[in-house]
XYZ file of C-alpha atoms in Angstrom:
737
model
C 73.029 53.431 3.633
C 71.120 49.726 3.695
C 68.868 50.076 6.285
C 68.478 53.917 4.896
C 66.971 51.531 1.255
C 65.506 48.716 3.363
C 62.867 50.703 5.527
C 61.893 52.741 2.133
C 61.282 49.387 1.005
C 59.253 48.636 3.932
C 57.260 51.722 3.063
C 56.724 50.960 -0.074
C 55.776 47.099 1.040
C 52.995 48.940 3.281
C 51.912 51.467 0.482
C 50.648 48.508 -1.574
C 49.361 46.635 0.542
C 46.716 49.989 1.876
C 45.591 48.906 -1.419
C 44.909 45.812 -1.325
C 46.771 44.351 -4.234
C 48.215 41.202 -2.462
C 44.856 39.646 -3.954
C 47.067 38.562 -7.093
C 50.550 38.596 -6.395
C 52.167 40.882 -5.126
C 53.551 38.869 -2.257
C 55.968 37.354 -4.757
C 56.923 40.150 -6.578
C 57.626 41.562 -2.770
C 59.468 38.596 -1.914
C 61.943 38.821 -4.888
C 62.423 43.017 -3.802
C 63.337 41.976 -0.350
C 65.649 39.128 -1.231
C 67.250 41.220 -3.182
C 66.803 44.571 -0.912
C 67.601 46.789 -3.421
C 64.357 49.234 -4.298
C 65.932 49.597 -8.050
C 63.201 47.394 -8.680
C 60.038 49.405 -7.476
C 59.231 50.706 -10.274
C 58.863 47.298 -11.333
C 56.954 46.735 -8.579
C 54.623 49.449 -8.957
C 54.259 48.714 -12.654
C 52.489 45.947 -11.606
C 50.671 46.966 -8.773
C 48.919 48.922 -10.746
C 47.665 45.975 -13.151
C 46.606 44.658 -10.351
C 44.257 47.642 -10.362
C 43.066 45.285 -13.079
C 40.741 42.691 -11.225
C 39.194 43.922 -8.379
C 35.627 43.376 -9.164
C 36.694 39.571 -10.003
C 37.438 38.577 -6.017
C 34.805 37.852 -2.998
C 33.624 41.185 -1.480
C 35.349 39.512 2.598
C 34.287 43.263 3.960
C 30.167 43.442 2.543
C 30.027 39.526 4.277
C 31.343 40.059 7.290
C 29.184 43.130 8.136
C 25.634 40.769 6.622
C 27.451 38.387 9.229
C 27.385 40.640 11.698
C 23.521 42.432 10.386
C 22.348 38.444 10.435
C 22.869 37.919 14.451
C 21.345 41.825 15.568
C 18.418 40.920 13.322
C 17.760 37.326 14.412
C 18.694 38.803 17.914
C 15.608 41.302 17.140
C 13.008 38.595 16.297
C 13.121 40.499 12.794
C 14.872 37.825 10.590
C 14.313 33.949 11.125
C 17.364 31.364 10.243
C 15.871 29.957 7.500
C 15.898 32.743 5.918
C 19.272 33.805 6.625
C 20.490 30.261 5.313
C 19.332 31.682 1.728
C 20.353 34.908 2.051
C 23.743 33.715 2.638
C 23.854 31.274 0.122
C 23.372 33.084 -1.968
C 25.254 35.857 -1.815
C 27.991 32.868 -0.955
C 26.661 30.932 -4.246
C 27.690 34.788 -6.498
C 30.574 35.147 -4.964
C 31.916 32.206 -6.224
C 30.614 31.980 -9.284
C 32.262 35.967 -9.852
C 35.692 34.139 -9.250
C 35.058 30.775 -10.785
C 34.350 32.884 -14.370
C 37.210 34.645 -14.255
C 39.066 31.879 -13.290
C 37.913 30.455 -16.703
C 38.421 33.471 -18.312
C 41.999 33.798 -17.498
C 42.293 30.000 -18.399
C 41.800 29.868 -21.366
C 43.368 33.157 -21.917
C 46.515 31.590 -20.609
C 45.465 28.236 -22.563
C 45.477 30.600 -26.748
C 48.983 31.918 -25.319
C 50.203 28.695 -24.915
C 48.962 27.386 -27.935
C 50.537 30.050 -30.126
C 54.213 29.480 -27.855
C 53.255 25.341 -28.837
C 53.311 26.239 -32.308
C 56.780 28.798 -32.117
C 57.668 26.022 -30.754
C 57.322 23.629 -33.606
C 58.337 26.011 -35.632
C 62.072 26.365 -34.623
C 61.830 22.631 -33.829
C 62.283 22.464 -37.841
C 64.604 25.373 -38.027
C 66.314 25.759 -34.665
C 67.845 28.880 -33.500
C 69.008 29.720 -30.047
C 67.937 33.501 -29.657
C 63.974 32.500 -30.784
C 64.308 29.799 -28.483
C 66.151 32.051 -25.610
C 63.152 34.466 -26.351
C 60.925 31.381 -26.080
C 62.282 30.623 -22.986
C 61.045 33.711 -21.234
C 57.817 33.717 -22.750
C 57.085 30.390 -20.787
C 58.280 32.062 -18.016
C 56.564 34.653 -18.186
C 53.530 33.232 -19.068
C 53.970 31.178 -15.859
C 54.356 33.761 -14.211
C 50.919 34.847 -14.943
C 49.785 30.851 -13.826
C 51.869 32.046 -10.816
C 49.713 35.195 -9.943
C 46.003 33.674 -10.821
C 47.096 31.076 -8.441
C 47.203 33.241 -5.456
C 44.322 34.809 -6.340
C 43.154 31.530 -6.125
C 44.322 31.425 -2.405
C 43.430 34.410 -1.189
C 39.418 33.304 -1.944
C 39.826 30.198 -1.382
C 40.996 31.430 2.265
C 39.038 34.096 2.581
C 36.354 31.588 1.414
C 37.392 29.174 4.819
C 37.297 32.626 6.589
C 33.724 33.622 6.139
C 33.144 30.014 6.888
C 34.682 29.840 10.504
C 33.161 33.483 10.745
C 29.355 32.253 10.592
C 29.795 29.556 12.259
C 31.263 30.888 15.149
C 27.887 33.523 15.178
C 25.544 30.872 14.590
C 26.959 27.158 15.708
C 28.066 25.051 12.719
C 24.927 24.266 11.096
C 25.759 26.509 7.876
C 28.721 24.749 6.940
C 27.294 21.585 7.180
C 24.842 22.494 4.665
C 26.570 25.091 2.435
C 29.058 22.154 2.385
C 27.286 19.046 1.949
C 25.236 21.179 -1.035
C 27.254 22.399 -2.963
C 31.115 20.413 -2.906
C 29.846 17.405 -4.040
C 27.294 18.454 -6.630
C 28.592 17.577 -10.167
C 28.110 21.250 -10.849
C 30.160 21.895 -7.648
C 31.572 25.801 -8.225
C 32.844 25.814 -4.969
C 35.217 22.778 -6.370
C 36.655 25.280 -8.655
C 38.246 27.474 -6.434
C 39.750 25.072 -3.203
C 40.550 22.366 -6.035
C 41.391 24.471 -8.734
C 40.245 22.503 -11.699
C 41.851 21.983 -14.664
C 45.178 24.648 -13.698
C 46.090 21.322 -14.200
C 46.831 21.002 -17.234
C 48.473 24.408 -17.885
C 51.026 24.021 -15.229
C 51.245 20.363 -17.341
C 51.524 22.847 -20.775
C 54.088 25.188 -19.515
C 55.838 22.576 -17.637
C 56.289 20.613 -19.614
C 57.875 23.201 -22.827
C 60.289 24.713 -20.613
C 61.690 20.184 -20.199
C 62.083 20.455 -23.365
C 63.980 23.624 -23.628
C 66.481 22.949 -21.488
C 70.013 21.545 -22.793
C 69.606 18.102 -22.379
C 72.834 17.371 -24.287
C 71.015 15.353 -26.785
C 68.510 13.946 -24.759
C 65.492 13.642 -25.671
C 63.452 12.672 -23.118
C 60.436 13.674 -21.334
C 58.819 14.207 -18.021
C 56.289 12.488 -19.003
C 58.989 9.865 -20.111
C 60.478 10.450 -15.968
C 58.489 12.208 -13.982
C 61.763 12.468 -11.661
C 63.498 14.197 -13.327
C 64.764 17.327 -11.930
C 63.160 20.266 -14.290
C 65.971 23.264 -12.814
C 63.781 26.181 -13.512
C 62.627 28.434 -10.931
C 59.800 29.613 -12.469
C 58.405 26.183 -11.757
C 59.585 25.092 -8.697
C 57.555 28.352 -8.124
C 54.533 27.299 -9.584
C 55.097 23.062 -7.732
C 54.793 25.184 -4.432
C 52.143 27.067 -5.260
C 49.401 23.552 -6.736
C 51.125 22.269 -3.371
C 49.532 25.030 -1.001
C 46.481 25.396 -3.050
C 45.967 22.082 -2.832
C 46.863 20.954 0.391
C 48.319 17.823 -1.900
C 50.991 16.541 0.110
C 54.103 14.276 -0.423
C 56.609 12.079 3.256
C 58.345 15.379 4.129
C 55.129 17.164 4.421
C 52.774 14.375 6.062
C 56.275 13.428 8.931
C 55.867 17.332 9.581
C 52.252 17.960 10.048
C 52.972 15.745 13.540
C 54.760 17.925 14.831
C 51.697 20.933 14.342
C 54.698 23.612 14.424
C 51.897 26.236 13.572
C 52.827 29.099 10.983
C 50.269 31.732 9.836
C 48.676 31.157 6.302
C 50.378 32.819 4.077
C 54.621 34.467 6.256
C 56.142 38.195 5.056
C 58.020 38.024 2.886
C 61.209 39.418 4.606
C 60.361 36.361 7.612
C 62.904 34.493 5.934
C 65.530 37.519 5.873
C 64.662 37.094 9.674
C 65.509 33.529 10.313
C 68.318 33.230 8.443
C 70.356 36.058 11.167
C 69.183 33.650 13.409
C 68.816 30.697 12.574
C 72.396 27.830 13.813
C 72.957 25.028 12.047
C 74.112 23.387 14.978
C 71.842 24.313 17.336
C 68.749 23.186 15.412
C 70.689 19.407 15.858
C 71.341 19.643 19.464
C 67.193 20.890 19.972
C 66.032 17.320 17.341
C 68.988 15.484 19.688
C 66.834 16.642 23.209
C 63.948 15.536 21.514
C 64.844 11.958 20.861
C 66.409 11.696 23.976
C 63.519 11.897 25.841
C 61.527 10.230 23.604
C 63.856 7.405 24.429
C 63.683 8.122 28.175
C 60.049 8.389 28.497
C 60.003 4.816 26.715
C 63.263 2.698 27.803
C 61.358 1.776 31.048
C 58.342 0.373 29.711
C 59.534 -3.641 29.267
C 61.190 -3.021 33.153
C 58.269 -1.291 34.859
C 56.498 -4.083 36.252
C 59.398 -6.060 37.312
C 61.206 -2.757 38.764
C 57.489 -2.195 40.419
C 57.365 -5.902 42.262
C 60.761 -6.162 43.097
C 60.199 -2.647 44.914
C 57.275 -4.905 46.739
C 54.164 -3.587 44.429
C 51.793 -5.341 42.746
C 53.298 -4.940 38.942
C 50.386 -3.184 37.819
C 52.170 -0.381 39.133
C 53.784 -0.120 36.056
C 50.991 2.735 35.481
C 51.939 4.977 37.924
C 55.014 5.372 37.115
C 55.314 5.285 33.911
C 52.798 7.968 34.237
C 54.308 10.225 37.013
C 56.383 10.962 34.077
C 53.057 12.273 31.830
C 51.925 14.005 35.483
C 54.551 15.973 35.696
C 55.070 17.019 32.015
C 51.340 18.448 31.821
C 52.672 20.927 33.862
C 56.143 21.464 32.672
C 55.069 21.793 29.213
C 53.642 25.573 30.360
C 55.486 27.037 32.138
C 58.145 26.163 29.408
C 56.503 27.450 26.673
C 56.166 30.322 28.370
C 60.785 30.550 29.942
C 61.131 30.627 25.681
C 59.744 33.635 25.120
C 62.477 34.969 26.804
C 65.191 32.051 25.774
C 66.115 28.921 24.177
C 69.422 28.141 25.911
C 68.297 28.041 29.992
C 65.270 25.723 29.735
C 67.021 23.822 27.032
C 69.861 23.919 30.224
C 67.586 23.495 33.127
C 65.581 20.236 31.025
C 69.346 17.850 30.852
C 69.329 19.068 34.841
C 65.965 17.909 35.680
C 66.774 15.170 33.508
C 69.676 14.096 34.685
C 68.822 13.775 37.930
C 65.649 12.734 37.576
C 67.469 9.471 36.084
C 69.868 9.362 39.139
C 66.900 8.957 41.287
C 65.586 6.194 39.180
C 68.750 4.058 39.541
C 69.039 4.765 43.047
C 65.577 3.380 44.416
C 66.306 -0.395 43.618
C 69.109 0.423 45.949
C 66.983 2.478 48.838
C 64.222 0.072 47.942
C 61.767 2.269 48.080
C 59.354 3.322 45.299
C 58.280 6.361 46.917
C 62.236 7.201 45.225
C 61.696 5.406 41.887
C 58.377 7.954 41.995
C 59.725 11.050 42.673
C 62.764 10.311 40.021
C 60.039 9.795 36.935
C 58.350 13.345 38.520
C 61.801 15.153 38.370
C 62.027 13.611 34.746
C 58.870 14.864 33.539
C 59.364 18.638 34.779
C 62.281 18.557 32.204
C 59.955 17.894 29.543
C 61.481 20.717 27.647
C 59.561 19.542 23.772
C 57.426 22.727 24.306
C 61.282 24.136 23.287
C 61.924 22.370 20.960
C 58.305 23.081 18.402
C 59.049 27.073 19.594
C 62.906 26.647 18.061
C 61.441 25.416 15.172
C 58.775 27.864 15.163
C 60.626 31.236 15.913
C 64.572 30.116 14.706
C 64.205 27.784 11.455
C 63.785 29.427 8.159
C 60.716 28.830 5.962
C 61.561 27.100 3.719
C 63.778 24.417 4.911
C 60.935 24.708 8.138
C 58.924 21.372 6.774
C 62.377 19.496 6.907
C 62.704 20.517 10.793
C 60.284 20.080 11.395
C 59.390 16.581 9.755
C 63.184 15.834 11.374
C 61.004 16.435 15.141
C 58.195 13.837 14.008
C 61.438 11.358 12.987
C 63.617 12.009 16.208
C 60.865 11.099 18.116
C 59.592 7.559 16.206
C 63.292 6.781 16.520
C 63.722 7.312 20.277
C 60.083 5.637 20.863
C 61.589 2.554 19.118
C 65.544 2.940 20.217
C 63.968 3.006 24.154
C 62.410 -0.157 24.409
C 65.538 -1.614 22.132
C 67.896 -0.202 24.086
C 66.338 -1.621 27.173
C 66.292 -4.896 25.803
C 69.942 -4.878 25.581
C 70.554 -4.414 29.029
C 70.112 -7.940 30.264
C 73.273 -8.243 32.783
C 73.526 -8.225 37.365
C 76.031 -6.847 38.690
C 77.907 -4.664 41.824
C 79.917 -1.668 41.296
C 80.656 -0.443 44.918
C 76.667 -0.496 46.711
C 75.807 0.650 43.093
C 73.868 -1.798 41.546
C 73.287 -2.182 37.908
C 70.582 -4.895 36.186
C 67.939 -4.667 33.266
C 66.094 -2.315 36.701
C 67.928 0.488 36.878
C 70.111 0.288 34.218
C 68.120 2.693 31.910
C 68.612 5.095 34.815
C 71.297 5.106 35.013
C 72.205 4.939 31.106
C 70.434 7.902 30.444
C 71.728 9.962 33.525
C 75.355 9.700 31.952
C 73.804 10.973 27.959
C 72.001 14.088 29.502
C 75.698 14.737 31.122
C 76.476 14.187 27.834
C 74.641 16.527 26.408
C 74.370 19.065 28.868
C 78.043 19.440 27.682
C 77.512 19.537 24.749
C 75.143 21.929 24.723
C 77.070 23.889 25.950
C 79.089 24.015 23.933
C 77.967 24.548 21.237
C 74.584 25.667 21.966
C 73.788 29.142 20.029
C 71.427 31.301 22.103
C 69.326 33.580 18.470
C 69.743 36.881 18.992
C 66.320 38.405 21.044
C 66.656 41.943 18.844
C 66.203 40.365 15.787
C 62.737 39.607 17.038
C 62.347 42.516 18.290
C 63.225 44.321 15.355
C 60.817 42.403 13.385
C 58.382 42.502 15.538
C 58.445 46.252 15.016
C 58.566 45.424 11.225
C 55.883 43.944 11.319
C 53.894 46.817 12.848
C 54.607 49.169 10.915
C 55.018 46.867 7.064
C 52.554 44.982 7.438
C 53.183 41.539 6.000
C 51.411 39.537 4.001
C 49.826 37.613 7.282
C 45.677 36.445 7.756
C 45.382 39.487 9.385
C 46.421 41.853 6.247
C 44.945 39.695 3.767
C 41.488 40.094 5.920
C 42.134 43.512 6.473
C 42.794 44.259 1.855
C 40.165 41.607 1.136
C 37.912 43.979 2.878
C 38.455 47.379 1.582
C 38.049 47.993 -1.901
C 40.551 48.487 -4.627
C 39.982 51.299 -5.852
C 39.633 54.762 -2.590
C 38.811 57.680 -3.239
C 39.989 60.756 -1.039
C 36.787 61.768 -0.124
C 35.497 57.709 0.512
C 38.481 57.223 2.668
C 38.254 58.803 6.187
C 34.411 57.112 6.907
C 35.715 53.986 6.150
C 38.943 54.242 8.053
C 36.377 55.490 11.039
C 33.714 52.365 9.173
C 36.847 49.072 9.906
C 37.133 50.681 12.815
C 33.739 50.981 14.398
C 33.523 47.449 13.201
C 36.626 46.339 14.041
C 35.883 46.803 17.508
C 32.393 44.229 17.123
C 33.179 41.313 18.364
C 33.220 40.669 14.379
C 36.484 42.217 14.067
C 39.887 40.085 12.600
C 41.260 37.597 14.392
C 44.549 37.837 14.028
C 43.921 42.237 15.141
C 44.094 40.911 18.755
C 47.045 39.744 20.417
C 47.037 36.050 21.292
C 45.545 33.814 23.937
C 47.337 34.804 26.887
C 45.507 31.855 29.216
C 44.326 27.934 29.353
C 40.390 30.033 30.001
C 41.366 32.338 26.965
C 42.840 30.013 24.457
C 40.339 27.379 25.186
C 37.218 30.111 24.657
C 39.232 29.805 21.067
C 38.009 26.386 20.415
C 35.075 26.140 17.815
C 33.257 22.417 17.689
C 35.714 20.406 14.934
C 38.841 21.824 17.665
C 37.768 20.497 20.034
C 36.715 17.046 18.888
C 40.272 17.043 16.455
C 41.407 17.781 20.248
C 39.235 15.071 21.335
C 40.715 12.732 18.159
C 44.079 13.438 19.610
C 43.674 12.806 23.040
C 41.918 9.178 21.720
C 44.817 8.085 19.656
C 46.921 8.958 22.687
C 45.119 7.264 24.709
C 44.703 3.966 23.068
C 48.140 3.948 22.394
C 49.536 4.724 26.042
C 47.086 1.551 26.910
C 48.773 -1.269 24.323
C 52.148 0.362 24.927
C 52.149 0.469 28.840
C 50.181 -2.416 29.576
C 52.415 -4.318 27.085
C 55.160 -6.355 29.177
C 52.417 -7.012 32.580
C 49.750 -8.693 29.569
C 52.106 -10.308 27.708
C 54.072 -11.980 30.687
C 50.471 -13.139 32.434
C 49.264 -14.511 28.666
C 52.558 -15.480 26.989
C 55.110 -15.566 30.092
C 57.107 -14.025 26.924
C 60.758 -12.458 29.357
C 61.585 -8.551 28.919
C 63.182 -9.507 26.467
C 60.483 -10.397 24.578
C 58.658 -7.338 25.297
C 60.950 -4.666 23.385
C 60.821 -6.364 20.551
C 57.591 -6.108 20.425
C 57.953 -2.514 21.556
C 60.746 -2.027 19.235
C 59.251 -3.015 16.629
C 55.760 -1.030 16.698
C 58.368 2.030 17.269
C 59.699 1.097 13.774
C 56.939 1.381 11.975
C 56.050 4.250 12.503
C 58.661 5.649 9.490
C 57.876 3.576 6.377
C 54.240 3.907 7.674
C 54.406 7.720 7.072
C 56.224 6.866 3.731
C 53.004 5.886 2.463
C 50.534 7.019 3.903
C 52.198 11.058 2.910
C 53.356 10.033 -0.412
C 50.722 7.922 -1.606
C 47.734 7.617 0.382
C 47.598 11.826 0.918
C 47.336 12.117 -2.097
C 44.053 9.735 -3.278
C 42.020 11.070 -0.302
C 40.915 13.925 1.460
C 42.302 14.134 5.141
C 38.441 13.668 6.652
C 38.283 10.819 4.935
C 41.933 9.206 6.063
C 40.728 10.462 9.111
C 37.003 8.801 9.851
C 38.802 5.354 7.887
C 41.717 5.589 10.457
C 39.336 5.617 13.526
C 37.579 2.700 12.300
C 40.685 0.551 12.044
C 41.639 1.427 15.709
C 38.261 1.107 16.331
C 38.515 -2.526 15.314
C 41.801 -3.212 15.988
C 40.259 -1.715 20.376
C 38.294 -4.624 19.288
C 39.844 -7.863 18.039
C 42.369 -7.037 21.453
C 39.694 -8.199 23.430
C 40.021 -11.481 26.058
C 37.314 -13.792 24.706
C 37.931 -16.109 22.938
C 40.076 -18.783 25.147
C 42.959 -19.390 25.284
C 44.720 -15.532 24.260
C 46.901 -16.468 21.742
C 50.028 -14.364 20.761
C 48.469 -13.449 16.527
C 45.847 -11.896 18.058
C 47.384 -9.378 20.237
C 50.352 -8.693 17.822
C 47.552 -8.033 14.540
C 44.696 -5.829 17.079
C 48.153 -4.166 18.698
C 49.805 -3.521 15.047
C 46.590 -2.434 13.481
C 46.221 -0.247 16.373
C 48.692 0.957 16.576
C 49.960 1.719 12.910
C 45.912 3.323 12.119
C 46.679 5.996 15.127
C 50.128 6.525 14.030
C 48.269 7.446 10.789
C 44.783 9.511 12.333
C 47.881 11.191 14.163
C 48.874 13.089 11.343
C 46.057 13.930 9.617
C 44.471 14.683 13.220
C 47.249 16.767 13.575
C 47.347 19.003 9.941
C 43.284 19.622 10.165
C 43.926 21.071 13.584
C 46.459 23.049 11.935
C 43.615 24.198 9.410
C 40.655 24.711 11.400
C 42.869 26.338 15.235
C 42.306 29.667 15.342
C 44.703 31.929 14.141
C 45.206 33.587 17.136
C 46.679 30.212 19.271
C 49.978 29.992 16.309
C 52.100 32.587 18.666
C 51.895 33.156 22.242
C 52.868 30.793 25.066
C 49.335 29.203 24.784
C 49.650 28.159 21.321
C 48.295 25.401 18.958
C 50.913 22.892 19.484
C 50.894 23.386 23.444
C 46.832 22.693 23.773
C 48.241 19.701 21.536
C 50.340 18.708 23.603
C 48.237 18.836 27.141
C 45.627 17.548 25.105
C 48.002 14.118 24.083
C 49.488 14.567 27.837
C 46.774 14.217 30.227
C 45.497 11.012 28.274
C 48.739 8.948 29.031
C 47.912 10.642 32.654
C 44.576 9.471 32.470
C 45.681 5.738 30.390
C 48.954 5.386 33.045
C 45.851 5.075 35.358
C 43.758 3.648 34.710
C 46.325 0.443 34.118
C 46.610 0.692 37.527
C 43.685 1.698 39.126
C 42.360 -2.218 37.352
C 45.298 -4.049 38.527
C 42.631 -3.863 41.803
C 41.073 -6.485 39.700
C 43.549 -8.576 38.961
C 46.044 -9.474 36.079
C 43.433 -11.222 34.165
C 40.915 -8.592 33.918
C 42.868 -5.922 33.489
C 43.362 -6.075 29.586
C 39.580 -6.126 29.169
C 39.434 -3.460 32.259
C 41.995 -0.846 30.283
C 39.883 -1.537 26.676
C 36.625 -1.058 28.166
C 36.864 2.611 27.894
C 39.832 3.172 24.621
C 36.577 1.186 23.148
C 33.712 3.733 24.400
C 36.526 6.804 23.766
C 37.021 5.730 20.131
C 33.267 5.066 19.554
C 32.991 8.573 20.903
C 35.793 10.725 18.345
C 34.123 8.457 15.289
C 30.399 9.553 16.520
C 31.598 12.992 16.423
C 33.241 13.006 13.867
C 30.546 12.667 11.810
C 28.903 15.588 12.816
C 30.895 18.015 12.175
C 32.511 15.871 8.899
C 31.497 18.979 6.470
C 33.564 21.576 8.408
C 36.131 20.070 8.018
C 37.234 21.232 4.514
């Protein structure tokens, strides 16, 4: 019976979407309906749906603008119009659309403000003559106002998404010049209406009024504190929580947790399906999530535990110290290929890839440790290649994206990044503790081999834990979820575009013609991106990359390149210039790794709320460039303070840059890259891994010029790539909106 009821709800949900009431908060209505699993609320939902029809003329006419873009392209192709006229005409159309949205928004804000003023008068009267029943009614009235504010916020969000999409669509057709021009002339103008849509100017006062009054109406047992006296004072009201979440989502404001989660680049839809949370709850298993985070942590420890001793290990096997670049980079070379097959494998299973990863990493670390007794640099490199082939970070990301409920996905993503940062710090620190030398039978245990033996034992224990505790998510649930999505048309980007391009009121005579027109239209290049399947190859994924996405991938390549140069050559450089021991190098690298979390707390909680992401991006790139410039060996002698300070500046701002870069990347990247094997997470991973491979290769090649030239020779390409990324950022700056 429950299944029948759920199917009826899904059918009703699809019917609502067909008349396009997603514009005014129907997502919240159906989220509640899905949570209750009871169609007795459908009458209430239908009542709200009819109210939705009253504002049909006030949101963006997305279908008209899509057709206009297509017409412009055809007219330019046959020479009927020039680009200058197209630019002027489309700008005027967008101005009119935005003005319509903003005027309606201001009108609704005024109505809400008047309503709240009347409630305030009632509140003041109740303070003079308290009445419990009237206070309860007043609290419910404030909650009702809060629900209407939620609808208004959702209305603004839908229009903001529509504007972003049409700008991207125009850029795809005509080459990014329009967005640069339009954003530059509109967004920063003192009478900007665009800011009203994207920054919801004025709504903050309404949010504050509702929050403050609901807080005062709570029973605080004699306390007269307000939200202004104690901003952190918890307000246990779901309406306020929902409003806060909507405002944060709309304004792209962030906190530490959000900022950390951005590093993971867990791609997801702009507006998820209401049924998604229920499906995720069935698939979620905490211990399995913990095992994925443990895999991430151990892999990062495995990557960086050899960095302080790689040069010494290479020399003990008869190679040059700078061969450490190849030793460290061999893992990244293999990861270029392993990321692809692990991403594809995760479409069918999560448990088997993790088991395979653990076994391969165990074998690779044993080979790395045995290379010393075999006196073979080849065994050493093969061991590191095996370790790279065991990189399951694509599986870890995919598990969080697919199997963790939406309500805790941000925390899981932040946990993924924190596990990576902790592993990055623990690896070198652990290497610094392994300063010993002894033999058991014919096996040597010293600072060079112990990292391999320690990690082999760690992966063996992890494998046992994995086999005992991991729970494979049910694929039946996922298939049913996919089928429900196709039948019920959840509120994803595709549904939004479909809704935005259809009028709210369709007569029976108009509907067949419109559907035919839409069907023919959607077959064109201007069809909704989400109506197409995800990219099924690197080539098809590359075709989806716009100039802004390419620039963000270039920035990600740059920051991974400069960080790898700094970390991988640190042992050789500090030994040559300062005579540092392995322990000193390990402490230096561990201290760098420990800066990750504090820096992200500062940036995520404060700086990112004060400045736009694109401003932080550009400033961070410039600071990374300054760090590179100060790292050059120009003054004689080369001092420890110069190296440490320049390295710290470079590393810290590269970390800041990574979070902002991935945040912008997830926003400008096509939603078709949010799913499938060749997704946005895989592309960013490949870009970063290739950067590490090239950086480690650069260190080895520069070693042929002598250790005295190593530092400057490796910093030159870093400086070149950094300057190139800054120039590219300036070129696409106005498209990062």
